[in-house]
XYZ file of C-alpha atoms in Angstrom:
549
model
C 0.000 0.000 0.000
C 2.826 2.400 0.934
C 4.688 1.641 -2.289
C 1.494 2.372 -4.303
C 1.019 5.606 -2.391
C 4.581 6.751 -3.124
C 4.194 5.751 -6.793
C 1.029 7.859 -7.125
C 2.774 10.787 -5.362
C 5.763 10.627 -7.735
C 3.473 10.566 -10.786
C 1.565 13.611 -9.481
C 4.824 15.477 -8.874
C 6.028 14.670 -12.384
C 2.751 15.899 -13.907
C 2.919 19.064 -11.778
C 6.513 19.763 -12.860
C 5.582 19.199 -16.494
C 2.610 21.593 -16.227
C 4.755 24.233 -14.484
C 7.370 23.818 -17.187
C 4.764 24.239 -19.927
C 3.313 27.278 -18.144
C 6.740 28.896 -17.912
C 7.401 28.021 -21.520
C 4.106 29.591 -22.595
C 4.848 32.719 -20.576
C 8.316 32.888 -22.058
C 6.907 32.554 -25.574
C 4.450 35.346 -24.774
C 7.233 37.605 -23.579
C 9.640 36.681 -26.362
C 7.170 36.909 -29.236
C 8.834 38.748 -32.118
C 6.513 38.856 -35.112
C 6.227 42.572 -35.829
C 8.633 44.101 -38.323
C 9.535 47.617 -39.381
C 10.248 48.971 -42.840
C 11.645 52.318 -44.002
C 10.868 51.858 -47.713
C 8.376 54.043 -49.594
C 5.278 51.881 -49.188
C 3.481 53.867 -51.913
C 5.879 52.549 -54.562
C 6.677 49.051 -53.393
C 4.891 46.261 -51.610
C 6.752 45.624 -48.385
C 8.261 42.151 -48.316
C 10.609 40.527 -45.811
C 13.556 41.775 -47.867
C 12.499 45.361 -47.067
C 12.356 44.890 -43.288
C 14.594 47.356 -41.430
C 16.501 47.093 -38.192
C 17.351 50.794 -37.988
C 15.392 54.040 -38.284
C 16.840 57.553 -38.364
C 14.269 59.813 -36.743
C 15.179 62.904 -38.750
C 16.462 61.504 -42.036
C 14.228 58.535 -42.895
C 11.033 59.669 -44.613
C 9.039 56.472 -44.151
C 8.321 54.022 -41.381
C 5.766 51.229 -41.543
C 5.036 48.211 -39.387
C 4.113 44.763 -40.670
C 2.770 41.892 -38.609
C 0.964 38.624 -39.222
C -1.840 37.386 -37.001
C -2.526 33.741 -36.312
C -6.235 34.495 -36.620
C -8.327 37.532 -37.577
C -8.743 40.173 -34.872
C -12.472 39.427 -34.568
C -11.676 35.995 -33.126
C -9.473 37.536 -30.430
C -12.281 39.947 -29.594
C -14.725 37.045 -29.347
C -12.507 35.444 -26.732
C -12.863 38.613 -24.637
C -16.681 38.624 -24.891
C -18.049 35.335 -26.277
C -21.698 36.385 -25.968
C -21.449 39.485 -28.186
C -22.291 39.465 -31.866
C -19.736 40.380 -34.514
C -21.213 43.844 -34.967
C -21.204 44.432 -31.212
C -17.577 43.353 -30.978
C -16.517 45.668 -33.787
C -18.360 48.589 -32.204
C -16.574 48.064 -28.890
C -13.111 46.794 -29.717
C -10.057 47.042 -31.930
C -6.261 46.825 -31.646
C -4.390 48.247 -28.669
C -0.957 49.675 -29.499
C 1.707 50.170 -26.826
C 4.797 52.263 -27.595
C 7.906 51.653 -25.500
C 11.189 53.555 -25.757
C 14.221 51.842 -24.220
C 11.875 49.478 -22.436
C 9.830 52.241 -20.827
C 6.130 52.448 -21.670
C 5.482 55.885 -23.177
C 2.039 55.665 -24.760
C -0.893 53.273 -25.054
C -3.621 53.814 -27.625
C -6.841 51.832 -27.807
C -7.473 52.352 -31.483
C -10.801 53.992 -32.257
C -13.347 51.347 -33.184
C -14.061 53.124 -36.463
C -10.418 52.987 -37.586
C -9.790 50.600 -40.446
C -12.202 48.753 -42.734
C -14.216 45.813 -41.442
C -12.224 43.336 -43.523
C -9.014 44.341 -41.717
C -10.586 43.043 -38.514
C -12.622 40.082 -39.759
C -10.481 38.583 -42.536
C -6.959 39.963 -42.798
C -4.030 38.240 -41.153
C -1.211 40.309 -42.668
C -1.346 43.892 -41.445
C 0.677 46.707 -43.014
C 0.390 50.029 -41.199
C 2.192 53.200 -42.363
C 3.280 55.413 -39.476
C 5.682 57.984 -40.905
C 5.483 59.700 -44.313
C 6.972 62.967 -45.645
C 3.510 64.511 -45.940
C 0.298 63.979 -43.996
C -1.829 61.084 -45.235
C -5.428 60.318 -44.396
C -4.683 57.087 -42.575
C -5.194 56.286 -38.932
C -1.657 54.939 -38.509
C -0.179 58.324 -39.421
C -2.397 60.126 -36.906
C -1.601 57.547 -34.225
C 2.127 58.147 -34.683
C 1.563 61.908 -34.436
C -0.358 61.435 -31.188
C 2.472 59.291 -29.812
C 5.194 61.708 -30.855
C 3.683 65.160 -30.443
C 1.100 64.762 -27.703
C 2.051 61.783 -25.576
C 5.784 61.944 -24.942
C 7.474 60.392 -27.966
C 9.472 63.462 -28.954
C 10.749 63.962 -25.433
C 11.696 60.290 -25.070
C 13.771 60.339 -28.264
C 16.637 62.474 -27.020
C 19.820 62.792 -29.081
C 21.574 59.415 -29.373
C 20.518 55.785 -29.852
C 17.283 54.246 -28.633
C 15.116 51.174 -29.028
C 11.493 51.534 -30.064
C 9.193 48.623 -29.243
C 5.599 48.297 -30.348
C 3.252 45.747 -28.778
C -0.205 44.956 -30.111
C -3.089 43.353 -28.227
C -6.856 43.161 -28.714
C -9.012 45.340 -26.509
C -12.733 45.556 -25.835
C -14.587 48.216 -23.898
C -17.815 46.646 -22.656
C -18.553 48.483 -19.431
C -14.942 47.877 -18.411
C -11.764 47.734 -20.478
C -10.719 44.193 -21.346
C -7.318 43.587 -22.927
C -6.360 40.274 -24.496
C -2.999 38.513 -24.862
C -0.127 39.797 -26.961
C -0.718 39.441 -30.700
C 2.429 41.025 -32.081
C 5.628 42.661 -30.869
C 8.748 44.023 -32.501
C 11.713 46.318 -31.983
C 13.759 48.719 -34.058
C 16.887 50.699 -33.293
C 16.212 54.438 -33.537
C 19.002 56.907 -34.165
C 18.322 60.496 -33.155
C 21.020 62.697 -34.700
C 22.030 66.065 -33.313
C 19.957 68.878 -34.802
C 22.185 71.662 -36.040
C 20.625 75.080 -35.580
C 21.669 78.681 -35.927
C 22.947 79.434 -32.421
C 22.018 83.081 -32.939
C 18.378 82.015 -32.500
C 18.915 80.900 -28.893
C 19.683 84.063 -26.830
C 16.784 86.053 -25.389
C 15.860 88.724 -27.893
C 16.379 92.339 -26.880
C 13.164 94.366 -26.838
C 13.355 96.956 -29.587
C 12.223 100.579 -29.034
C 8.856 102.086 -29.942
C 6.818 99.132 -28.700
C 4.057 101.330 -27.311
C 4.652 99.684 -23.932
C 6.676 100.693 -20.908
C 9.515 98.175 -20.615
C 9.457 96.057 -17.459
C 12.536 96.060 -15.257
C 11.476 92.824 -13.581
C 13.795 89.829 -13.684
C 13.107 86.460 -15.294
C 15.130 83.299 -15.827
C 17.002 83.847 -19.098
C 18.235 80.251 -19.129
C 14.728 78.841 -19.291
C 13.711 81.184 -22.116
C 16.899 80.311 -24.011
C 16.155 76.620 -23.520
C 12.704 77.267 -25.002
C 14.213 79.223 -27.899
C 16.480 76.271 -28.649
C 13.518 73.892 -28.722
C 11.674 76.226 -31.088
C 14.743 76.466 -33.339
C 15.026 72.671 -33.341
C 11.379 72.326 -34.344
C 10.403 70.601 -31.108
C 7.695 73.241 -30.810
C 6.415 73.690 -34.344
C 5.727 76.898 -36.211
C 5.910 79.246 -33.233
C 5.930 82.814 -34.510
C 5.757 85.087 -31.496
C 5.853 85.191 -27.696
C 4.914 88.304 -25.717
C 4.816 88.442 -21.906
C 3.319 91.373 -20.015
C 3.954 91.721 -16.273
C 2.113 94.327 -14.239
C 1.103 96.081 -17.437
C 4.676 96.356 -18.712
C 6.448 94.529 -21.534
C 8.720 91.826 -20.092
C 9.481 89.481 -23.022
C 9.032 89.932 -26.776
C 10.344 87.181 -29.060
C 9.774 86.358 -32.751
C 10.625 83.273 -34.773
C 10.386 81.723 -38.229
C 10.566 84.993 -40.117
C 8.022 86.859 -38.008
C 8.757 90.314 -36.567
C 6.985 92.947 -34.511
C 5.152 94.257 -37.567
C 3.837 90.830 -38.629
C 0.091 90.255 -38.609
C -0.800 86.868 -37.141
C -3.851 84.851 -38.142
C -4.789 83.467 -34.747
C -7.878 81.664 -36.065
C -10.473 81.144 -33.299
C -8.825 83.654 -30.978
C -11.056 86.025 -32.957
C -14.136 84.573 -31.285
C -13.286 86.409 -28.088
C -13.474 89.704 -29.986
C -17.153 88.969 -30.651
C -17.673 88.843 -26.899
C -15.788 92.098 -26.387
C -17.683 94.011 -29.039
C -20.973 92.560 -27.795
C -20.101 93.880 -24.327
C -19.489 97.371 -25.721
C -22.731 97.180 -27.710
C -24.664 96.335 -24.537
C -22.822 99.051 -22.591
C -23.992 101.610 -25.162
C -27.532 100.138 -25.137
C -27.671 99.152 -28.815
C -28.578 95.702 -27.451
C -30.422 95.413 -24.138
C -28.385 92.607 -22.579
C -27.041 89.118 -23.243
C -30.322 87.516 -22.209
C -31.945 88.985 -25.321
C -33.476 86.263 -27.475
C -32.250 85.242 -30.907
C -35.800 85.552 -32.219
C -35.632 89.314 -31.581
C -33.186 89.580 -34.484
C -34.438 86.931 -36.921
C -37.761 85.478 -38.023
C -36.793 81.985 -36.940
C -39.963 80.433 -38.389
C -38.812 81.386 -41.881
C -35.750 79.091 -41.603
C -35.548 75.310 -41.900
C -35.944 73.001 -38.923
C -37.900 75.495 -36.841
C -38.947 74.281 -33.425
C -40.287 76.208 -30.410
C -37.000 75.430 -28.663
C -35.236 77.861 -31.018
C -37.302 80.661 -29.537
C -35.456 80.144 -26.247
C -31.952 80.628 -27.646
C -30.301 83.679 -26.040
C -27.233 85.695 -26.937
C -25.716 84.407 -23.696
C -26.127 80.812 -24.851
C -24.263 81.696 -28.059
C -21.528 83.406 -26.038
C -21.139 80.288 -23.866
C -21.363 77.706 -26.692
C -24.481 76.261 -25.092
C -27.199 77.311 -27.549
C -28.529 73.810 -28.199
C -28.071 73.924 -31.981
C -26.968 70.648 -33.567
C -23.467 71.896 -34.269
C -20.157 70.634 -32.958
C -16.833 71.450 -34.624
C -15.153 68.593 -32.778
C -17.410 66.049 -34.490
C -16.856 65.955 -38.245
C -20.139 64.088 -38.658
C -22.071 66.949 -37.077
C -24.236 68.865 -39.580
C -23.184 72.177 -38.026
C -19.382 72.265 -38.324
C -17.458 75.376 -39.325
C -16.167 73.621 -42.453
C -19.695 72.831 -43.643
C -20.822 76.353 -42.837
C -17.955 77.864 -44.810
C -18.821 75.616 -47.743
C -22.239 77.298 -47.942
C -23.120 80.589 -49.639
C -24.824 82.221 -46.650
C -23.323 81.465 -43.242
C -26.126 83.072 -41.236
C -28.791 81.127 -43.105
C -26.757 77.923 -42.704
C -26.660 78.430 -38.937
C -30.308 79.365 -38.481
C -31.374 76.426 -40.680
C -29.756 73.930 -38.277
C -32.047 71.815 -36.087
C -32.028 71.982 -32.316
C -30.663 69.129 -30.251
C -33.541 67.346 -28.522
C -31.777 66.609 -25.237
C -29.230 69.440 -24.894
C -30.186 72.060 -22.299
C -29.844 75.641 -23.561
C -27.412 77.584 -21.382
C -25.937 74.466 -19.795
C -24.679 71.870 -22.283
C -21.474 72.949 -24.040
C -20.528 72.122 -27.655
C -17.804 73.959 -29.540
C -19.956 75.726 -32.141
C -18.143 78.234 -34.347
C -21.230 79.040 -36.389
C -22.880 80.463 -33.276
C -20.066 82.930 -32.618
C -20.228 83.973 -36.264
C -23.930 84.654 -35.788
C -23.080 87.123 -33.007
C -21.107 89.217 -35.484
C -24.119 89.460 -37.773
C -26.310 90.509 -34.842
C -23.836 93.220 -33.816
C -23.569 94.385 -37.433
C -27.363 94.808 -37.577
C -27.495 96.633 -34.226
C -24.761 99.279 -34.278
C -24.397 102.426 -36.401
C -22.328 101.991 -39.584
C -21.865 98.255 -39.060
C -19.499 96.023 -37.134
C -16.151 97.008 -38.680
C -16.589 100.749 -38.224
C -17.982 100.294 -34.717
C -15.157 97.977 -33.582
C -12.545 100.327 -34.955
C -14.020 103.337 -33.163
C -14.899 101.686 -29.858
C -12.158 99.048 -29.417
C -9.154 99.295 -31.699
C -8.691 103.072 -31.743
C -8.818 103.426 -27.924
C -6.198 100.631 -27.650
C -3.997 102.357 -30.214
C -4.333 99.432 -32.646
C -4.215 100.616 -36.254
C -2.704 97.649 -38.075
C -5.190 94.768 -38.274
C -7.192 92.771 -40.779
C -10.643 91.152 -40.623
C -11.797 87.975 -42.347
C -15.196 88.413 -44.034
C -18.311 86.311 -44.655
C -19.764 85.858 -48.181
C -22.121 88.742 -47.312
C -19.040 90.952 -46.664
C -19.638 91.186 -42.915
C -16.673 90.883 -40.546
C -16.487 87.265 -39.396
C -16.432 86.814 -35.632
C -15.925 83.054 -35.781
C -12.161 83.589 -36.097
C -9.445 84.850 -38.380
C -8.859 88.444 -37.296
C -5.171 89.349 -37.674
C -3.192 91.637 -35.354
C 0.403 92.087 -34.310
C 1.360 89.889 -31.346
C 2.104 92.979 -29.298
C -1.416 94.286 -30.014
C -3.018 90.992 -29.026
C -1.217 91.604 -25.725
C -3.011 94.957 -25.425
C -6.278 93.113 -25.877
C -5.379 90.651 -23.105
C -4.245 93.435 -20.807
C -7.582 95.195 -21.309
C -9.207 92.232 -19.526
C -6.452 92.148 -16.902
C -7.271 95.830 -16.265
C -10.968 94.959 -15.757
C -11.937 96.706 -18.978
C -9.915 99.898 -18.555
C -7.194 101.251 -20.886
C -5.248 104.465 -20.274
C -7.849 105.587 -17.754
C -10.808 104.976 -20.067
C -13.409 102.294 -19.271
C -13.802 100.554 -22.657
C -15.632 97.552 -21.191
C -17.622 97.552 -17.992
C -16.097 95.685 -15.068
C -19.302 93.683 -14.904
C -18.883 92.458 -18.492
C -15.256 91.502 -17.902
C -16.263 89.599 -14.782
C -19.014 87.728 -16.627
C -16.692 86.964 -19.526
C -13.994 85.575 -17.225
C -16.367 83.534 -15.086
C -16.902 79.773 -15.271
C -20.234 79.989 -17.065
C -20.471 76.383 -18.340
C -18.481 73.203 -17.860
C -16.590 71.712 -20.799
C -16.123 68.373 -19.043
C -17.117 65.417 -21.212
C -18.292 67.741 -23.990
C -15.546 66.774 -26.429
C -12.721 64.290 -26.527
C -9.800 65.688 -24.561
C -11.643 68.762 -23.307
C -12.052 69.828 -19.723
C -12.215 73.031 -17.734
C -14.857 75.716 -18.152
C -16.041 78.328 -20.611
C -16.988 81.968 -20.097
C -18.218 84.445 -22.699
C -16.116 83.097 -25.597
C -13.138 82.638 -23.250
C -11.766 79.306 -22.067
C -10.779 78.623 -18.473
C -8.261 76.114 -17.216
C -5.461 75.463 -14.730
C -1.710 75.312 -15.321
C 0.239 73.359 -12.720
C 3.878 74.329 -12.070
C 5.952 72.877 -9.216
C 2.831 71.599 -7.507
C 1.028 74.958 -7.591
C -2.104 75.728 -9.600
C -2.409 78.878 -11.700
C -5.869 79.657 -13.005
C -6.095 81.295 -16.415
C -8.745 82.514 -18.828
C -7.707 82.492 -22.438
C -8.578 82.818 -26.090
C -7.409 79.896 -28.239
C -7.106 79.260 -31.946
C -6.030 76.496 -34.302
C -2.287 76.359 -34.870
C -1.351 76.913 -31.217
C -2.512 80.505 -30.806
C -3.312 81.789 -27.318
C -3.968 84.977 -25.363
C -3.653 84.059 -21.675
C -4.958 86.269 -18.865
C -3.919 84.895 -15.477
C -6.240 85.332 -12.540
C -4.001 85.637 -9.473
C -0.576 86.428 -10.912
C 0.258 89.661 -12.790
C 0.791 88.208 -16.248
C -0.689 88.313 -19.728
C 0.963 85.984 -22.253
C 0.470 85.891 -26.017
C 1.683 83.014 -28.192
C 1.160 83.189 -31.946
C 1.742 80.113 -34.079
C 0.876 78.665 -37.465
C 0.883 74.896 -36.879
C -2.602 74.830 -38.386
C -4.208 71.397 -38.336
C -1.097 69.736 -36.938
C -1.678 67.271 -34.094
C -0.720 68.544 -30.686
C -0.437 72.214 -31.530
C -2.370 73.264 -28.405
C -0.773 70.574 -26.225
C 2.705 71.748 -27.184
C 1.901 75.381 -26.397
C 0.629 74.262 -22.987
C 3.915 72.437 -22.487
C 5.787 75.619 -23.406
C 3.836 77.404 -20.690
C 4.279 74.816 -17.925
C 7.870 73.757 -18.646
C 9.470 77.015 -19.779
C 7.545 80.301 -19.728
C 5.806 80.119 -16.349
C 8.865 78.704 -14.547
C 10.955 81.494 -16.079
C 8.706 84.363 -15.060
C 7.499 82.986 -11.719
C 10.912 82.128 -10.357
C 12.172 85.705 -10.211
C 9.046 87.401 -8.870
């Protein structure tokens, strides 16, 4: 009996050791999987074969980078393993590939690929996957945009310092069904990345001396020159793209004035949607002078809404305030290209006011509460002002805003009806945009004259509506065509209201510190343009000007 017992025990131990060995082997195979390959050939001219696989990539000199991997089974089958009870359509609406980017073994960025990215056949049939990441020019392919998000928004550029690195990409299936479920590794590969030294004109690095005749008193306050020079170097290297001007005002005096990429003090800068804030300003002056009663005035007081398409009684409740706060309830959202009311679709029409008033109302959105970034609505405000003031919007703005600020060099963008467009595009010198920001810092006063009422400035720079969950990546609050957010530097929060425009343009008016900052840029449509300007503020500009207060 004892001998049988020991025999059974030995057999069990052998089986257990074998299972443990297999488990370790399986885990090792999972960790050592190497079935993703890189290629630096021009994929538009040649089909990538194993002969074109590359072991090295030069970050600045190689124009192309693609990845190639082969699945053992279509992605849909891996998704089914994560949620066996879901149908194919349900799986495809909730899952896709997950990409993880590692530099020198450190995880830098994880992207759960949008479920709409890639055709259905790529997920249900294809085993061989070829994904372009880097090309000389922008392409309309999700892989290119994913690489841009990795590099420009989520740490890639900062991880690839000068020298030699290893880039690893890992691919898994993911499914978001209430919770995020991630499956086992499907593909993994590495490539050596060389980051050569960027040679720049060293004359671009030193802090630029403020030239005379700025129209500002020059500040004698100190700031950290080393941090500004470090920023200038990054701009010269292209780390921060297409930056054209930086102006810093402290206590109403000119502290820093820098220009790049061929810009100078006299350059007019197209700051895109920064121009929306001017609609708020001119509306405030119009109300101050009683050409419009107040911001609670109804849209229907200016237009016969029943004569436009998609009339509903809800339109009768739209106020000027709801247009100022991007909470009017119209079905329009510039951050959703499928929305019927985007700026692009409006500008493709012949009559931008009619386009806007023809839009339907959102059934569930609450007017005055639910935020959607709606350029057409801010353009509508310009038309309302134009109808309400003597001699039209342009003449009125010049007389009541620009002339008092001493701004003579500027340019409007116009609608097809030749009315100044308040949805964005007004061009000023960077140093004059700073005057505009300082007007708000001064609570509406300039050179002793009250251009805006303190009450209007306070309303404009108040958290009127929340932007949380309104759009992908958005948070903070919104005032009267001014954004609100927090910059964090060395563990301290600095609240700021600001105008913002495509390309990286910003006018920043800080609440509790004595600064106005203007950044003009022309990285129009490039991923991360706003994120990079925020990084300039938190890593360079604010540390430089706060440190020496």
